[in-house]
Every structure is written in C-alpha cells, then in structure tokens.
Rosetta silent file (secondary structure, phi, psi, omega in degrees, C-alpha in Angstrom):
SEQUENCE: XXXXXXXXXXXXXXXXXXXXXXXXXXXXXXXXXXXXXXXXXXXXXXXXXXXXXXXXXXXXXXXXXXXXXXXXXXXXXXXXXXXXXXXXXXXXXXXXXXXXXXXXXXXXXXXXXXXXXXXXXXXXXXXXXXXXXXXXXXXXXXXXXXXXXXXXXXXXXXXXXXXXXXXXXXXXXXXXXXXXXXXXXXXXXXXXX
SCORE:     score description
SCORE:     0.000 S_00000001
   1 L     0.000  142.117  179.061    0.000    0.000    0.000 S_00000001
   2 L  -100.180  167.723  174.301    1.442    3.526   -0.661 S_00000001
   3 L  -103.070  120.098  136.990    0.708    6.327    1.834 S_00000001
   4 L    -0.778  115.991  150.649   -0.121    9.992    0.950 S_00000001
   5 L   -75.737   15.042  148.476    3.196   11.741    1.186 S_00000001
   6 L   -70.559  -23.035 -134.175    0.871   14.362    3.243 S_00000001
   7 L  -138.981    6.831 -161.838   -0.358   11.878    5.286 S_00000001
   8 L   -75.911  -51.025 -167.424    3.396   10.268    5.941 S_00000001
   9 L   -61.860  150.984  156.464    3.680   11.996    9.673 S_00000001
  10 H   -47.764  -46.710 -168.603    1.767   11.419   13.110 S_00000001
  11 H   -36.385  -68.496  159.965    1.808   14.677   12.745 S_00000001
  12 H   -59.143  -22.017  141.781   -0.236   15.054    9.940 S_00000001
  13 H   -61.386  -59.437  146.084   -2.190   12.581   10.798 S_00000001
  14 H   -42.150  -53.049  147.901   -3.341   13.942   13.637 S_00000001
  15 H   -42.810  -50.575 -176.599   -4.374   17.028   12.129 S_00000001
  16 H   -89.955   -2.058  153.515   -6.481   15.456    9.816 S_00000001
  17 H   -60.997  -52.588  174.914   -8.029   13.311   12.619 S_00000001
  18 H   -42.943  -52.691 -147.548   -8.602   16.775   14.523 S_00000001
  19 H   -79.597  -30.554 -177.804  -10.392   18.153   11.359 S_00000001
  20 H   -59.830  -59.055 -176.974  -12.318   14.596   10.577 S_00000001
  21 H   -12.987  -57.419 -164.602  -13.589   15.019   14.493 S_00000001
  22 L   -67.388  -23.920  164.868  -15.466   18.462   13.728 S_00000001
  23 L   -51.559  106.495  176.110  -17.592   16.616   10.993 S_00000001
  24 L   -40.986  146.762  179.383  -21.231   16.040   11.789 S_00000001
  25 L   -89.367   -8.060  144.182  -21.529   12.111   11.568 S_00000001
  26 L   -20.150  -74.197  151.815  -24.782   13.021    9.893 S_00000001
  27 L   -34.815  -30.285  174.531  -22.850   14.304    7.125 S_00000001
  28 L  -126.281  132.382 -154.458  -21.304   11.257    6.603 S_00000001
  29 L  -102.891  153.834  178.464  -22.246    8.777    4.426 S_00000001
  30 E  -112.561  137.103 -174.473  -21.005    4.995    4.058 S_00000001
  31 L  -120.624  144.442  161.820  -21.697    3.472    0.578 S_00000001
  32 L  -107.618  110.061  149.538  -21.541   -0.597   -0.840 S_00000001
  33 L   -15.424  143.072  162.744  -19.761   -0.578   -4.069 S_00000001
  34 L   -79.280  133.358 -168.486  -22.213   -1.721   -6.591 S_00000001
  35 E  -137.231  150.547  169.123  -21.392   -5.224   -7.075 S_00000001
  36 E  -151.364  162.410  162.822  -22.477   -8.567   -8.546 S_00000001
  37 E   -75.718  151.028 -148.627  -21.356  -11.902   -8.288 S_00000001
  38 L   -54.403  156.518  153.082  -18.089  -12.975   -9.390 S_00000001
  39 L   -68.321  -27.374 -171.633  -18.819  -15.303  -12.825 S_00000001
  40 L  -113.095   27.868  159.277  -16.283  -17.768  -11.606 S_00000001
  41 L   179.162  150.116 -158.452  -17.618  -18.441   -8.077 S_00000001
  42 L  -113.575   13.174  170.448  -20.457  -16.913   -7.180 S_00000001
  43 L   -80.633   47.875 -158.925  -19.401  -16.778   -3.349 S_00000001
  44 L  -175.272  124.721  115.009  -17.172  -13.943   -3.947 S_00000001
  45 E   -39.214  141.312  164.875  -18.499  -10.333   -5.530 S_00000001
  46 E  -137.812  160.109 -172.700  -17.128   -8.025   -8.109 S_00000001
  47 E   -46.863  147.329  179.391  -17.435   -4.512   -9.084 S_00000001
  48 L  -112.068 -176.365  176.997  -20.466   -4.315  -11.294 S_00000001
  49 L   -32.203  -58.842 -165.398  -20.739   -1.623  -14.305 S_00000001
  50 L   -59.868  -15.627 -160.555  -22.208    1.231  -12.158 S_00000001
  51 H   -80.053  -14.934 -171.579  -19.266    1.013   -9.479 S_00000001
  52 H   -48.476  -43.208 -163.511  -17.270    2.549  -12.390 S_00000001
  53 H   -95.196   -1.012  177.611  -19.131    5.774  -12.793 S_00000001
  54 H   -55.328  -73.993  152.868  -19.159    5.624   -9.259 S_00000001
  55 H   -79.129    7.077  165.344  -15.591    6.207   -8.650 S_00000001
  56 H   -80.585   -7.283 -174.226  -15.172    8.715  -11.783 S_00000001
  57 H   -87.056  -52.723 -175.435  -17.622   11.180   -9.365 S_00000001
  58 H   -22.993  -85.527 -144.976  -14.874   10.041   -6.492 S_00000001
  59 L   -58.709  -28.130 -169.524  -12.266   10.965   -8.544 S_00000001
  60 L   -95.349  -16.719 -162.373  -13.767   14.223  -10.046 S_00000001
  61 L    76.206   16.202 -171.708  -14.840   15.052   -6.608 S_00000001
  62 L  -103.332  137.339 -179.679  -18.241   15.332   -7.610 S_00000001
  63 L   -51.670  121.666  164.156  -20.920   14.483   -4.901 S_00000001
  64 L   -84.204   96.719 -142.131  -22.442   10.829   -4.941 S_00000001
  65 L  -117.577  110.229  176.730  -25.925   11.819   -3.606 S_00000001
  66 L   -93.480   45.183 -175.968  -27.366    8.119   -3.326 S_00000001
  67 L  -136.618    9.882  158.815  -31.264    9.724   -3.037 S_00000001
  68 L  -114.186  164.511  151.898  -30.455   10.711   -7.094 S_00000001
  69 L  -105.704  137.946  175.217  -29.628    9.487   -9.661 S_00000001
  70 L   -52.052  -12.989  179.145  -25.995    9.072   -9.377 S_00000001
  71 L   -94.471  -18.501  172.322  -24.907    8.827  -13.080 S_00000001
  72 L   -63.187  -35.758  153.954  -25.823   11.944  -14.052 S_00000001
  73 L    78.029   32.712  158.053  -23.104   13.737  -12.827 S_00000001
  74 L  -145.471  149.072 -170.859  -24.245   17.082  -12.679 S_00000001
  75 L   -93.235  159.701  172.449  -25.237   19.100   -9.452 S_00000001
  76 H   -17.738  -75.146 -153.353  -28.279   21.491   -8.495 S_00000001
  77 H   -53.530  -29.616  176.455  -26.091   24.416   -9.150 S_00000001
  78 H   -77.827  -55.821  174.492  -25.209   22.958  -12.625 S_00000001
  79 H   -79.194  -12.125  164.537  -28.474   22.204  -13.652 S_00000001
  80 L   -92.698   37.346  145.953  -30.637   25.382  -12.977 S_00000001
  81 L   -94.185  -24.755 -150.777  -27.785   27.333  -14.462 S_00000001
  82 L  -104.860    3.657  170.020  -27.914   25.299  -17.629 S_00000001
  83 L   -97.045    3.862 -165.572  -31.805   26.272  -17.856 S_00000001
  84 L   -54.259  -46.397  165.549  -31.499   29.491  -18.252 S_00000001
  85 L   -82.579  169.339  152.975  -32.661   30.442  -21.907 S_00000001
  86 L   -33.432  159.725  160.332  -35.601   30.191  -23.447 S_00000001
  87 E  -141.926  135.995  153.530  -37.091   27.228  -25.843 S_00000001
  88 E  -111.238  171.616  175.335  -39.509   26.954  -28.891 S_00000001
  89 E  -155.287  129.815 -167.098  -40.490   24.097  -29.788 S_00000001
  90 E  -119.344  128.428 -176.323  -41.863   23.066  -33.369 S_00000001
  91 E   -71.098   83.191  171.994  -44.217   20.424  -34.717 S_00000001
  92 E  -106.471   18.300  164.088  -42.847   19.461  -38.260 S_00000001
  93 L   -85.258  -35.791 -138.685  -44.250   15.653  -37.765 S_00000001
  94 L    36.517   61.079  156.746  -47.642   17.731  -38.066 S_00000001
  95 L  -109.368  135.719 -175.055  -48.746   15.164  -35.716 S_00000001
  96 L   -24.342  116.976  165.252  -51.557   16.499  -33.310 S_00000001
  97 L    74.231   -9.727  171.528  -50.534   17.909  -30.192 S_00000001
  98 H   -32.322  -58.957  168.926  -46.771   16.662  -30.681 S_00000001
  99 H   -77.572  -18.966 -178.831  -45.245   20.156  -29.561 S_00000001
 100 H   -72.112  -38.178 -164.225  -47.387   20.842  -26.925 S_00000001
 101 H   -94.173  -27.175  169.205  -46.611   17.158  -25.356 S_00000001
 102 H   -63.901  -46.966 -163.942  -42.642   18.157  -25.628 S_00000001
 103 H   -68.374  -86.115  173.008  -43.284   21.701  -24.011 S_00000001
 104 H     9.668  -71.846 -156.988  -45.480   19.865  -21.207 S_00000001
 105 H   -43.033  -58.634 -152.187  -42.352   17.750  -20.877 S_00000001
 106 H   -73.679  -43.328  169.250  -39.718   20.350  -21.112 S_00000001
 107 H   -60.478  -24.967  171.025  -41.632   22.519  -18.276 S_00000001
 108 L  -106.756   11.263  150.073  -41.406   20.031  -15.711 S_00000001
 109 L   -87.150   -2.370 -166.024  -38.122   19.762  -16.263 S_00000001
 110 L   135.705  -46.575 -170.591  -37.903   23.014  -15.660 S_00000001
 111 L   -66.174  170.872  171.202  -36.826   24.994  -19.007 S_00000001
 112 L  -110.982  112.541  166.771  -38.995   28.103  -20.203 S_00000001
 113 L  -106.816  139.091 -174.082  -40.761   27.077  -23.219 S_00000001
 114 L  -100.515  -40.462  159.319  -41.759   30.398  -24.857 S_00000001
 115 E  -142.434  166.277  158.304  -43.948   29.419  -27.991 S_00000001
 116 E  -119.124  118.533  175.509  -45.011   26.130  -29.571 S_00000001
 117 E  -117.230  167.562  158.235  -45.828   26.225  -33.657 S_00000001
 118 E   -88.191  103.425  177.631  -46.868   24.044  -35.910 S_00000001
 119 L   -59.226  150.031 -170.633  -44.128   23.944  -39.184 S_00000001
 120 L   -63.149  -30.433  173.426  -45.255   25.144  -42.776 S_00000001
 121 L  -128.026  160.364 -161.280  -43.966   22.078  -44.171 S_00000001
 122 L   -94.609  157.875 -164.770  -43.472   18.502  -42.771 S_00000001
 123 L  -116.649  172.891  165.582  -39.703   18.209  -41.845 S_00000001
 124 L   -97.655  -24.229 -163.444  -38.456   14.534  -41.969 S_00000001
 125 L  -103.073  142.675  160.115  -35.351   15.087  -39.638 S_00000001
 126 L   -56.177  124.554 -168.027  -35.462   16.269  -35.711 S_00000001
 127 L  -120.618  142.990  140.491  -33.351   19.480  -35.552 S_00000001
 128 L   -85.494  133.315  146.782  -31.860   21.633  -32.252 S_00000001
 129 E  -101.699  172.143 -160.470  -31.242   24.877  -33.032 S_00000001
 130 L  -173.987  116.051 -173.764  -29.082   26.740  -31.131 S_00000001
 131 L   -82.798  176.693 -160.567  -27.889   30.551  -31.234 S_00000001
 132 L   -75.108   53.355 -164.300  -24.246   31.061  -31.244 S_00000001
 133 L  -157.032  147.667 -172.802  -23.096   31.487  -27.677 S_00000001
 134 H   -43.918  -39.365 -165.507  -21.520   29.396  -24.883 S_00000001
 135 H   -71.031  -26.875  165.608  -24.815   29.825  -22.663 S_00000001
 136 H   -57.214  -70.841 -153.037  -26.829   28.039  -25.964 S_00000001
 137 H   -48.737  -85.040 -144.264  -24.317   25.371  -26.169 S_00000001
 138 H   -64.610  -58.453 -178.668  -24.785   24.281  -22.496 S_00000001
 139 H   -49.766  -36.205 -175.785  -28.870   24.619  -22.164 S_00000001
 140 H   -73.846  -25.863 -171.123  -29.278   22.850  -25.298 S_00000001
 141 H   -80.240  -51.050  163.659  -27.206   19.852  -23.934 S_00000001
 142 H   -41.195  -34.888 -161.009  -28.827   19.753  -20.443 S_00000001
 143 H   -97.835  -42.453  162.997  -32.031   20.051  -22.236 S_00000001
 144 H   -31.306  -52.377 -147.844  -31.133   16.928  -24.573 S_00000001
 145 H   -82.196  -30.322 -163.436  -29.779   15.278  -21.319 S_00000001
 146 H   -74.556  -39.183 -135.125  -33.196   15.965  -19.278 S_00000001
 147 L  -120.207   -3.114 -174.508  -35.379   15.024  -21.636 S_00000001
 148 L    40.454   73.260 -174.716  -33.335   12.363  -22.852 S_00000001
 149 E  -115.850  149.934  162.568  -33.005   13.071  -26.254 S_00000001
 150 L   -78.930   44.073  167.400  -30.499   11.687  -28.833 S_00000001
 151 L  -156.305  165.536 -159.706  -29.733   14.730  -30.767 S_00000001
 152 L  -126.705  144.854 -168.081  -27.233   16.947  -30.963 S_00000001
 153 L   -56.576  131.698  154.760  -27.264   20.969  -31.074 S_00000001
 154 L  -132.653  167.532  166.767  -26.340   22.955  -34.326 S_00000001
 155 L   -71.489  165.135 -178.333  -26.036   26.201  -34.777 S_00000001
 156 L  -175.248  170.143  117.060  -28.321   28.608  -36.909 S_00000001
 157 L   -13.983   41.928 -154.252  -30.085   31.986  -36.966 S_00000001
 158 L  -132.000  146.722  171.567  -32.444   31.623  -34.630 S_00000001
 159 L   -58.970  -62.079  168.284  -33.408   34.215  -31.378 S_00000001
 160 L  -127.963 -179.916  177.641  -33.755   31.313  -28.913 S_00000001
 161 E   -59.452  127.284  171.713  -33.325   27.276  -28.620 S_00000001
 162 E  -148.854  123.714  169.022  -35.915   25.556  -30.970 S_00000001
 163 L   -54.511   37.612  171.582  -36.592   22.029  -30.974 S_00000001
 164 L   -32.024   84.785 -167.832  -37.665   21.092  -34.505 S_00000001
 165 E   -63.826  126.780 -162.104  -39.798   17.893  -34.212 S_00000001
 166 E  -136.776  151.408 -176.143  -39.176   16.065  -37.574 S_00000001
 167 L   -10.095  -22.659 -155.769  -40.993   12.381  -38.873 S_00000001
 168 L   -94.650    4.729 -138.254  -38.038   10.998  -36.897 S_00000001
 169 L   -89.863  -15.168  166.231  -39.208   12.569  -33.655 S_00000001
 170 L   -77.418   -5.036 -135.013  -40.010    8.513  -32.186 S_00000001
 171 L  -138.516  -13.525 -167.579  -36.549    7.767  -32.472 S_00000001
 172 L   -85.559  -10.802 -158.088  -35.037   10.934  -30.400 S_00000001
 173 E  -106.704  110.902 -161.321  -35.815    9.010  -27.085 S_00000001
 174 L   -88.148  171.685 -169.556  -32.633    7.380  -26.098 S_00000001
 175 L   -69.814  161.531 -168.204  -33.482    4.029  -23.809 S_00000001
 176 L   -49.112  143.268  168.893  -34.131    4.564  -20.274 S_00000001
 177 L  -118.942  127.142 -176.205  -31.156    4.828  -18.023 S_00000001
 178 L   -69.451  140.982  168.715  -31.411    2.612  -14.334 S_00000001
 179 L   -71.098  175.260 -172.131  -30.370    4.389  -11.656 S_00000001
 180 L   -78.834  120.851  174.147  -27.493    3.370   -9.912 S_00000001
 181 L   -76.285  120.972 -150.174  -28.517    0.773   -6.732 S_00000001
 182 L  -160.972  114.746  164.905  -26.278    1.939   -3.884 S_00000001
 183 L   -87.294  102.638 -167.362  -26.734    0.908   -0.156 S_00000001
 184 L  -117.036  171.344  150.807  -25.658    3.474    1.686 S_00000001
 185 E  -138.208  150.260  148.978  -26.116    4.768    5.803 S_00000001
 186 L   -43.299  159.101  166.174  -25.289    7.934    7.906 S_00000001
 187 L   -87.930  -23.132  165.933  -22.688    7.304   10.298 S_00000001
 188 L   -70.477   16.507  170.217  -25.029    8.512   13.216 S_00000001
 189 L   -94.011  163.104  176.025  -27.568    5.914   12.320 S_00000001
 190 L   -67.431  112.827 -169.712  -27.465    2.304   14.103 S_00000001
 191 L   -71.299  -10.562 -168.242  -25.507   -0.493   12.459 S_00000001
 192 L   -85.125  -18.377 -155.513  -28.003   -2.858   13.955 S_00000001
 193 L   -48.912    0.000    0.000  -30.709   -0.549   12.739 S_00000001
C-alpha cells in the first residue's frame, strides 16, 4: 500500500483526525460498491458496471448523492444554471398535439418554453437549433440530457433554442437509463438498525 506523502507523519495525521472530528456524523455517508457476483464463483463479488461511474464522481470530486440518480453527474447548481434560456419548440411531424406534449415535458423539467408552432412544411429530420453562444451550447445539452433526447445541437439563426420535431421525432428518445442501486447509511444511524 502507498501512503499519501501528506499523510506520511503522526503529525499530519493527527491534524487530519482533529479536522475529521469536527464533521457532523450526519454528514457522513457509508456506501456498498455496486457489485455482482463474481462469474467464476459466485461466493465472492465483483465490481459491477455502475461502481465505475461511481468512482469517476470520487475521482472528479463530484458528490455521490445516493437519493439521485448518481450517473448523471451534474449538481443542483449545474443544472438550474444550464436552464437558463428560453425554448420553442416546433411540430414538423404535423402530428396532433406533438409540440405541446414536448413543451409539457420540457416545463417540468424546468426549461422556459416560450412558444409552440406548428411547421409550414413537414420536416423529416429532428433538428436543435441553437444561437451562437456558450450559454446556448450548455442549455441545449442539459435540455437533450433531461429530456433524454439523442440529438445533438447545431447552430443557426435563430433568437432562442428551438426544438424542430421532424418524422423521426419517435426515435429521439434514447433508452431509459437505471439508476445506480447503492446501499448506503449515515454514520449517526445504528448499524443494527
């Protein structure tokens, strides 16, 4: 095992014992790797897929909130920042009620949908539009990510983000993602508990 060289001294040790001390034990949570059993003995567990993205949050430092889901891998502060602009959203399936059931959607995630139209002409392909600025870039991808769409932002000439629903518009919905199963406890809870 290697050691921290911060962590080489009593000294330093100590110190960071002092500092763990001041932590509510509220605050701290104990997690079980995500696991399955091994394939070649099935007494014996191994990491399963999810412990992966698990320790890339570790690693990133990004909070593992096991009352979320954990693979998304972006926090409160990140995602109501990333909501910020506007959205239209346009029916160019011309099927009935189409934009209206996206807006619906798009509001309880959160976003500001601003109009809904119907297009002049049927489109075949789903389009993002997206005006030219870093704050576009990032809303349109959170709002692909919320809504869990498969498509990816281009740029254009357009005043705000607009969703352009096109024949293809069944096909935008990438498959479900599970959340991550994670057993976790405070440390002021009961181990018997």
């Amino acid at each position: 095992m290697t050691v921290d060289p911060q962590l080489s001294s009593l000294q330093d040790l100590a110190s960071l014992a002092a500092r763990i001390k001041e932590v509510p034990t509220d605050k701290i949570v104990f997690m079980t790797m995500p696991n399955q059993p091994a394939p070649s003995n099935a007494n014996r567990v191994v990491p399963a897929p999810d412990a992966t993205l698990i320790f890339e949050r570790i690693k990133q430092g990004i909070p593992v909130n096991p009352d979320s889901d954990s693979a998304t891998g972006t926090s409160a502060a990140e995602q109501s920042a990333n909501r910020k602009l506007p959205l239209s959203i346009v029916n160019g399936a011309h099927v009935s009620g189409l934009a209206g059931q996206f807006a619906n959607d798009a509001t309880k995630q959160g976003y500001t949908v601003i109009s809904i139209a119907t297009a002049a002409t049927l489109q075949a392909q789903s389009k993002l539009l997206i005006p030219d600025t870093d704050d576009a870039r990032r809303t349109a991808a959170a709002f692909a990510k919320a809504m869990n769409l498969d498509i990816k932002a281009s740029v254009a000439e357009v005043e705000s983000i607009e969703l352009i629903l096109g024949q293809d518009y069944q096909d935008l919905k990438r498959p479900e993602k599970k959340p991550i199963q994670l057993d976790s406890r405070n440390a002021d809870q009961d181990l018997c508990g």
